[in-house]
């Protein structure tokens, strides 16, 4: 029998007869499985960290084939693009290793219009900030680096965010912002923000920050 939706899931030459002993528990996934094609027909991706006052991130109506190229060992090069203009346009590529569950050579780019409708295509953590300050504008996000999926805080990731032609609510005031630019780095269990620059009204604001990813999230701004 074959799994529904799968073909040649197991690598040739490793199919086990019923009278053969169980394989060793330390066998790597790349020794047992091979990926040739991932096709999403009307797919749906949901991310729900259950944050009060936010909606789960939902990417739906996905019709695409992932471009998969086998690399070294248990690694595969993946590439995917999602277009929901004028809401958002997302492109992502990475090298995924199924043995150690890491995403390397990661490059993600998102362009979106925020605050002009439902923002449930964004992570709830970001939705929370946008709602708190009633942010509207054109958002551009770029993420690069390497990320161990089972231990995210020890990844090495770079983040660049630009928010342009925006409005942000501060108290009773709705402040027009020409541009907000943020650069961040995840490294050695810390989030470093060397650049946070806001051009608004007739001046600029410059700041930097350091957040340690411990239980207290110790922060220095």
C-alpha atoms as a PDB file:
ATOM      1  CA  UNK A   1       0.000   0.000   0.000  1.00  0.00           C
ATOM      2  CA  UNK A   2       1.051   3.580  -0.588  1.00  0.00           C
ATOM      3  CA  UNK A   3       0.336   6.679   1.449  1.00  0.00           C
ATOM      4  CA  UNK A   4      -2.344   8.860  -0.073  1.00  0.00           C
ATOM      5  CA  UNK A   5      -0.641  11.752  -1.806  1.00  0.00           C
ATOM      6  CA  UNK A   6       2.836  10.196  -1.634  1.00  0.00           C
ATOM      7  CA  UNK A   7       4.825   8.215  -4.150  1.00  0.00           C
ATOM      8  CA  UNK A   8       8.095   6.368  -3.513  1.00  0.00           C
ATOM      9  CA  UNK A   9       8.270   7.763   0.005  1.00  0.00           C
ATOM     10  CA  UNK A  10      10.941   5.297   1.083  1.00  0.00           C
ATOM     11  CA  UNK A  11      14.287   5.187  -0.654  1.00  0.00           C
ATOM     12  CA  UNK A  12      14.814   2.165  -2.837  1.00  0.00           C
ATOM     13  CA  UNK A  13      16.767  -0.618  -1.225  1.00  0.00           C
ATOM     14  CA  UNK A  14      15.678   0.029   2.357  1.00  0.00           C
ATOM     15  CA  UNK A  15      12.200  -1.524   2.359  1.00  0.00           C
ATOM     16  CA  UNK A  16      12.101  -3.955   5.229  1.00  0.00           C
ATOM     17  CA  UNK A  17      10.510  -7.387   5.141  1.00  0.00           C
ATOM     18  CA  UNK A  18       8.247  -8.282   8.051  1.00  0.00           C
ATOM     19  CA  UNK A  19      10.704 -10.907   9.353  1.00  0.00           C
ATOM     20  CA  UNK A  20      13.660  -8.522   9.394  1.00  0.00           C
ATOM     21  CA  UNK A  21      14.719  -6.870  12.664  1.00  0.00           C
ATOM     22  CA  UNK A  22      13.714  -3.296  13.422  1.00  0.00           C
ATOM     23  CA  UNK A  23      16.188  -0.710  12.121  1.00  0.00           C
ATOM     24  CA  UNK A  24      18.417   1.036  14.660  1.00  0.00           C
ATOM     25  CA  UNK A  25      16.819   4.031  16.385  1.00  0.00           C
ATOM     26  CA  UNK A  26      19.695   6.304  15.424  1.00  0.00           C
ATOM     27  CA  UNK A  27      19.013   5.950  11.710  1.00  0.00           C
ATOM     28  CA  UNK A  28      18.747   9.379  10.110  1.00  0.00           C
ATOM     29  CA  UNK A  29      15.629  10.459   8.263  1.00  0.00           C
ATOM     30  CA  UNK A  30      17.702  11.073   5.144  1.00  0.00           C
ATOM     31  CA  UNK A  31      18.589   7.375   5.133  1.00  0.00           C
ATOM     32  CA  UNK A  32      14.906   6.446   5.053  1.00  0.00           C
ATOM     33  CA  UNK A  33      13.106   9.198   3.109  1.00  0.00           C
ATOM     34  CA  UNK A  34      13.612  11.180  -0.047  1.00  0.00           C
ATOM     35  CA  UNK A  35      11.775  14.256  -1.262  1.00  0.00           C
ATOM     36  CA  UNK A  36      11.267  14.912  -4.947  1.00  0.00           C
ATOM     37  CA  UNK A  37       8.171  17.077  -5.078  1.00  0.00           C
ATOM     38  CA  UNK A  38       5.858  18.901  -2.683  1.00  0.00           C
ATOM     39  CA  UNK A  39       2.662  20.143  -4.273  1.00  0.00           C
ATOM     40  CA  UNK A  40       0.068  22.202  -2.395  1.00  0.00           C
ATOM     41  CA  UNK A  41      -3.414  22.098  -3.892  1.00  0.00           C
ATOM     42  CA  UNK A  42      -5.592  24.724  -2.208  1.00  0.00           C
ATOM     43  CA  UNK A  43      -3.278  24.536   0.808  1.00  0.00           C
ATOM     44  CA  UNK A  44      -3.696  26.353   4.102  1.00  0.00           C
ATOM     45  CA  UNK A  45      -1.050  27.301   6.673  1.00  0.00           C
ATOM     46  CA  UNK A  46      -2.167  28.350  10.175  1.00  0.00           C
ATOM     47  CA  UNK A  47       0.044  29.708  12.983  1.00  0.00           C
ATOM     48  CA  UNK A  48      -1.754  30.317  16.288  1.00  0.00           C
ATOM     49  CA  UNK A  49       0.297  31.169  19.407  1.00  0.00           C
ATOM     50  CA  UNK A  50      -3.037  32.082  21.137  1.00  0.00           C
ATOM     51  CA  UNK A  51      -2.291  35.737  21.852  1.00  0.00           C
ATOM     52  CA  UNK A  52      -5.317  37.607  23.192  1.00  0.00           C
ATOM     53  CA  UNK A  53      -6.774  40.200  20.853  1.00  0.00           C
ATOM     54  CA  UNK A  54      -5.165  38.773  17.704  1.00  0.00           C
ATOM     55  CA  UNK A  55      -6.199  36.429  14.923  1.00  0.00           C
ATOM     56  CA  UNK A  56      -4.223  33.296  13.981  1.00  0.00           C
ATOM     57  CA  UNK A  57      -1.927  33.850  11.014  1.00  0.00           C
ATOM     58  CA  UNK A  58      -3.610  32.219   8.022  1.00  0.00           C
ATOM     59  CA  UNK A  59      -2.198  31.754   4.536  1.00  0.00           C
ATOM     60  CA  UNK A  60      -4.792  29.978   2.434  1.00  0.00           C
ATOM     61  CA  UNK A  61      -5.738  29.191  -1.158  1.00  0.00           C
ATOM     62  CA  UNK A  62      -2.169  28.115  -1.845  1.00  0.00           C
ATOM     63  CA  UNK A  63      -1.728  26.432  -5.212  1.00  0.00           C
ATOM     64  CA  UNK A  64       1.962  25.849  -5.817  1.00  0.00           C
ATOM     65  CA  UNK A  65       4.734  23.358  -6.367  1.00  0.00           C
ATOM     66  CA  UNK A  66       7.807  23.751  -4.188  1.00  0.00           C
ATOM     67  CA  UNK A  67      11.015  23.770  -6.163  1.00  0.00           C
ATOM     68  CA  UNK A  68      13.025  21.041  -4.398  1.00  0.00           C
ATOM     69  CA  UNK A  69      16.656  20.317  -5.220  1.00  0.00           C
ATOM     70  CA  UNK A  70      18.491  17.607  -3.219  1.00  0.00           C
ATOM     71  CA  UNK A  71      21.713  18.931  -1.698  1.00  0.00           C
ATOM     72  CA  UNK A  72      24.291  17.314   0.598  1.00  0.00           C
ATOM     73  CA  UNK A  73      23.160  14.596   3.030  1.00  0.00           C
ATOM     74  CA  UNK A  74      19.644  15.239   4.319  1.00  0.00           C
ATOM     75  CA  UNK A  75      19.475  18.771   2.918  1.00  0.00           C
ATOM     76  CA  UNK A  76      17.051  20.104   0.327  1.00  0.00           C
ATOM     77  CA  UNK A  77      16.836  23.519  -1.310  1.00  0.00           C
ATOM     78  CA  UNK A  78      13.267  24.832  -1.164  1.00  0.00           C
ATOM     79  CA  UNK A  79      11.697  27.853  -2.837  1.00  0.00           C
ATOM     80  CA  UNK A  80       8.141  29.138  -2.616  1.00  0.00           C
ATOM     81  CA  UNK A  81       6.217  32.275  -3.541  1.00  0.00           C
ATOM     82  CA  UNK A  82       2.767  33.477  -2.430  1.00  0.00           C
ATOM     83  CA  UNK A  83       1.016  36.416  -4.042  1.00  0.00           C
ATOM     84  CA  UNK A  84      -2.061  38.010  -2.484  1.00  0.00           C
ATOM     85  CA  UNK A  85      -1.710  41.510  -3.940  1.00  0.00           C
ATOM     86  CA  UNK A  86      -2.659  44.111  -2.886  1.00  0.00           C
ATOM     87  CA  UNK A  87      -2.542  42.521   0.587  1.00  0.00           C
ATOM     88  CA  UNK A  88       0.900  40.954   0.433  1.00  0.00           C
ATOM     89  CA  UNK A  89       3.565  39.308  -1.700  1.00  0.00           C
ATOM     90  CA  UNK A  90       5.807  36.694  -0.079  1.00  0.00           C
ATOM     91  CA  UNK A  91       8.903  34.952  -1.449  1.00  0.00           C
ATOM     92  CA  UNK A  92      10.976  32.473   0.542  1.00  0.00           C
ATOM     93  CA  UNK A  93      13.916  30.187  -0.094  1.00  0.00           C
ATOM     94  CA  UNK A  94      16.021  28.082   2.274  1.00  0.00           C
ATOM     95  CA  UNK A  95      18.054  24.911   2.638  1.00  0.00           C
ATOM     96  CA  UNK A  96      16.210  22.537   4.974  1.00  0.00           C
ATOM     97  CA  UNK A  97      17.987  19.629   6.646  1.00  0.00           C
ATOM     98  CA  UNK A  98      15.583  16.874   7.693  1.00  0.00           C
ATOM     99  CA  UNK A  99      18.177  15.189   9.915  1.00  0.00           C
ATOM    100  CA  UNK A 100      18.968  18.067  12.278  1.00  0.00           C
ATOM    101  CA  UNK A 101      15.829  20.153  11.515  1.00  0.00           C
ATOM    102  CA  UNK A 102      17.583  23.351  10.513  1.00  0.00           C
ATOM    103  CA  UNK A 103      16.702  26.010   7.962  1.00  0.00           C
ATOM    104  CA  UNK A 104      19.897  27.433   6.472  1.00  0.00           C
ATOM    105  CA  UNK A 105      20.617  29.962   3.740  1.00  0.00           C
ATOM    106  CA  UNK A 106      17.216  31.395   4.606  1.00  0.00           C
ATOM    107  CA  UNK A 107      15.965  34.359   2.555  1.00  0.00           C
ATOM    108  CA  UNK A 108      12.422  35.645   3.104  1.00  0.00           C
ATOM    109  CA  UNK A 109      10.944  38.816   1.633  1.00  0.00           C
ATOM    110  CA  UNK A 110       7.494  40.189   2.423  1.00  0.00           C
ATOM    111  CA  UNK A 111       5.904  43.319   1.007  1.00  0.00           C
ATOM    112  CA  UNK A 112       2.485  44.235   2.333  1.00  0.00           C
ATOM    113  CA  UNK A 113       0.005  46.974   3.016  1.00  0.00           C
ATOM    114  CA  UNK A 114      -0.839  46.932   6.740  1.00  0.00           C
ATOM    115  CA  UNK A 115      -3.703  48.389   8.716  1.00  0.00           C
ATOM    116  CA  UNK A 116      -6.018  48.713   5.744  1.00  0.00           C
ATOM    117  CA  UNK A 117      -7.988  45.543   6.339  1.00  0.00           C
ATOM    118  CA  UNK A 118      -7.471  42.163   7.969  1.00  0.00           C
ATOM    119  CA  UNK A 119      -3.821  41.580   8.875  1.00  0.00           C
ATOM    120  CA  UNK A 120      -4.210  37.885   9.682  1.00  0.00           C
ATOM    121  CA  UNK A 121      -1.529  36.991   7.118  1.00  0.00           C
ATOM    122  CA  UNK A 122       1.001  38.405   9.620  1.00  0.00           C
ATOM    123  CA  UNK A 123       2.283  36.653  12.803  1.00  0.00           C
ATOM    124  CA  UNK A 124       0.038  37.518  15.791  1.00  0.00           C
ATOM    125  CA  UNK A 125       3.012  39.019  17.644  1.00  0.00           C
ATOM    126  CA  UNK A 126       3.268  41.632  14.894  1.00  0.00           C
ATOM    127  CA  UNK A 127      -0.519  42.037  14.675  1.00  0.00           C
ATOM    128  CA  UNK A 128      -0.503  42.945  18.368  1.00  0.00           C
ATOM    129  CA  UNK A 129       1.932  45.837  17.821  1.00  0.00           C
ATOM    130  CA  UNK A 130       0.115  47.101  14.725  1.00  0.00           C
ATOM    131  CA  UNK A 131      -3.234  47.121  16.522  1.00  0.00           C
ATOM    132  CA  UNK A 132      -1.864  48.766  19.659  1.00  0.00           C
ATOM    133  CA  UNK A 133      -0.616  51.764  17.673  1.00  0.00           C
ATOM    134  CA  UNK A 134      -3.174  51.531  14.829  1.00  0.00           C
ATOM    135  CA  UNK A 135      -0.378  51.391  12.300  1.00  0.00           C
ATOM    136  CA  UNK A 136      -1.092  51.918   8.603  1.00  0.00           C
ATOM    137  CA  UNK A 137       1.431  51.967   5.799  1.00  0.00           C
ATOM    138  CA  UNK A 138       3.537  50.043   3.306  1.00  0.00           C
ATOM    139  CA  UNK A 139       5.631  47.327   4.921  1.00  0.00           C
ATOM    140  CA  UNK A 140       8.769  45.658   3.563  1.00  0.00           C
ATOM    141  CA  UNK A 141      10.394  42.857   5.587  1.00  0.00           C
ATOM    142  CA  UNK A 142      13.553  40.904   4.759  1.00  0.00           C
ATOM    143  CA  UNK A 143      14.825  37.963   6.817  1.00  0.00           C
ATOM    144  CA  UNK A 144      18.081  36.097   6.183  1.00  0.00           C
ATOM    145  CA  UNK A 145      20.206  33.633   8.129  1.00  0.00           C
ATOM    146  CA  UNK A 146      20.213  30.165   9.668  1.00  0.00           C
ATOM    147  CA  UNK A 147      17.622  28.846  12.113  1.00  0.00           C
ATOM    148  CA  UNK A 148      17.543  25.598  14.144  1.00  0.00           C
ATOM    149  CA  UNK A 149      13.827  24.838  14.106  1.00  0.00           C
ATOM    150  CA  UNK A 150      13.858  23.093  17.505  1.00  0.00           C
ATOM    151  CA  UNK A 151      15.946  25.803  19.230  1.00  0.00           C
ATOM    152  CA  UNK A 152      14.999  29.080  17.572  1.00  0.00           C
ATOM    153  CA  UNK A 153      16.635  31.405  20.086  1.00  0.00           C
ATOM    154  CA  UNK A 154      20.067  30.065  19.149  1.00  0.00           C
ATOM    155  CA  UNK A 155      19.673  30.912  15.477  1.00  0.00           C
ATOM    156  CA  UNK A 156      21.714  33.428  13.530  1.00  0.00           C
ATOM    157  CA  UNK A 157      19.158  35.629  11.778  1.00  0.00           C
ATOM    158  CA  UNK A 158      19.181  39.129  10.285  1.00  0.00           C
ATOM    159  CA  UNK A 159      16.033  41.235  10.031  1.00  0.00           C
ATOM    160  CA  UNK A 160      15.401  44.420   8.053  1.00  0.00           C
ATOM    161  CA  UNK A 161      12.062  46.208   8.295  1.00  0.00           C
ATOM    162  CA  UNK A 162      10.943  49.353   6.461  1.00  0.00           C
ATOM    163  CA  UNK A 163       7.557  50.987   7.036  1.00  0.00           C
ATOM    164  CA  UNK A 164       6.877  53.882   4.652  1.00  0.00           C
ATOM    165  CA  UNK A 165       4.130  56.442   4.084  1.00  0.00           C
ATOM    166  CA  UNK A 166       2.579  55.415   7.371  1.00  0.00           C
ATOM    167  CA  UNK A 167       0.401  56.672  10.197  1.00  0.00           C
ATOM    168  CA  UNK A 168       0.922  55.661  13.822  1.00  0.00           C
ATOM    169  CA  UNK A 169      -1.358  56.532  16.723  1.00  0.00           C
ATOM    170  CA  UNK A 170       0.375  57.859  19.847  1.00  0.00           C
ATOM    171  CA  UNK A 171      -2.108  58.735  22.560  1.00  0.00           C
ATOM    172  CA  UNK A 172      -4.607  61.208  21.093  1.00  0.00           C
ATOM    173  CA  UNK A 173      -2.416  61.963  18.089  1.00  0.00           C
ATOM    174  CA  UNK A 174      -2.160  60.276  14.722  1.00  0.00           C
ATOM    175  CA  UNK A 175       1.414  60.856  13.594  1.00  0.00           C
ATOM    176  CA  UNK A 176       2.397  60.706   9.898  1.00  0.00           C
ATOM    177  CA  UNK A 177       5.666  58.825   9.392  1.00  0.00           C
ATOM    178  CA  UNK A 178       7.669  59.200   6.222  1.00  0.00           C
ATOM    179  CA  UNK A 179       9.757  56.142   7.019  1.00  0.00           C
ATOM    180  CA  UNK A 180      10.561  53.777   9.879  1.00  0.00           C
ATOM    181  CA  UNK A 181      13.653  51.612   9.456  1.00  0.00           C
ATOM    182  CA  UNK A 182      14.659  48.796  11.793  1.00  0.00           C
ATOM    183  CA  UNK A 183      17.654  46.469  11.621  1.00  0.00           C
ATOM    184  CA  UNK A 184      17.826  43.500  13.978  1.00  0.00           C
ATOM    185  CA  UNK A 185      20.063  40.479  14.534  1.00  0.00           C
ATOM    186  CA  UNK A 186      19.360  37.271  16.427  1.00  0.00           C
ATOM    187  CA  UNK A 187      22.661  35.859  17.655  1.00  0.00           C
ATOM    188  CA  UNK A 188      24.004  34.024  20.717  1.00  0.00           C
ATOM    189  CA  UNK A 189      20.591  33.981  22.387  1.00  0.00           C
ATOM    190  CA  UNK A 190      20.148  37.746  22.074  1.00  0.00           C
ATOM    191  CA  UNK A 191      18.239  40.115  19.798  1.00  0.00           C
ATOM    192  CA  UNK A 192      20.366  43.130  18.899  1.00  0.00           C
ATOM    193  CA  UNK A 193      18.716  46.168  17.296  1.00  0.00           C
ATOM    194  CA  UNK A 194      21.559  48.479  16.230  1.00  0.00           C
ATOM    195  CA  UNK A 195      19.318  50.684  14.105  1.00  0.00           C
ATOM    196  CA  UNK A 196      15.836  52.025  14.759  1.00  0.00           C
ATOM    197  CA  UNK A 197      15.275  55.262  12.863  1.00  0.00           C
ATOM    198  CA  UNK A 198      12.005  57.107  12.428  1.00  0.00           C
ATOM    199  CA  UNK A 199      11.562  60.091  10.104  1.00  0.00           C
ATOM    200  CA  UNK A 200       8.400  61.915  11.134  1.00  0.00           C
ATOM    201  CA  UNK A 201       6.996  65.399  11.363  1.00  0.00           C
ATOM    202  CA  UNK A 202      10.033  67.723  11.162  1.00  0.00           C
ATOM    203  CA  UNK A 203      12.612  65.520  12.838  1.00  0.00           C
ATOM    204  CA  UNK A 204      14.091  62.073  13.388  1.00  0.00           C
ATOM    205  CA  UNK A 205      14.277  59.577  16.218  1.00  0.00           C
ATOM    206  CA  UNK A 206      17.263  57.244  16.552  1.00  0.00           C
ATOM    207  CA  UNK A 207      17.447  54.347  18.995  1.00  0.00           C
ATOM    208  CA  UNK A 208      19.076  50.956  19.581  1.00  0.00           C
ATOM    209  CA  UNK A 209      18.244  48.028  21.822  1.00  0.00           C
ATOM    210  CA  UNK A 210      19.422  44.694  23.193  1.00  0.00           C
ATOM    211  CA  UNK A 211      17.047  41.945  24.331  1.00  0.00           C
ATOM    212  CA  UNK A 212      18.334  38.806  26.047  1.00  0.00           C
ATOM    213  CA  UNK A 213      16.138  35.786  25.286  1.00  0.00           C
ATOM    214  CA  UNK A 214      15.837  34.554  28.862  1.00  0.00           C
ATOM    215  CA  UNK A 215      12.712  34.092  30.956  1.00  0.00           C
ATOM    216  CA  UNK A 216      12.710  37.763  31.982  1.00  0.00           C
ATOM    217  CA  UNK A 217      13.524  39.073  28.469  1.00  0.00           C
ATOM    218  CA  UNK A 218      16.060  41.515  29.937  1.00  0.00           C
ATOM    219  CA  UNK A 219      16.066  44.608  27.738  1.00  0.00           C
ATOM    220  CA  UNK A 220      18.386  47.563  27.358  1.00  0.00           C
ATOM    221  CA  UNK A 221      17.185  50.441  25.113  1.00  0.00           C
END
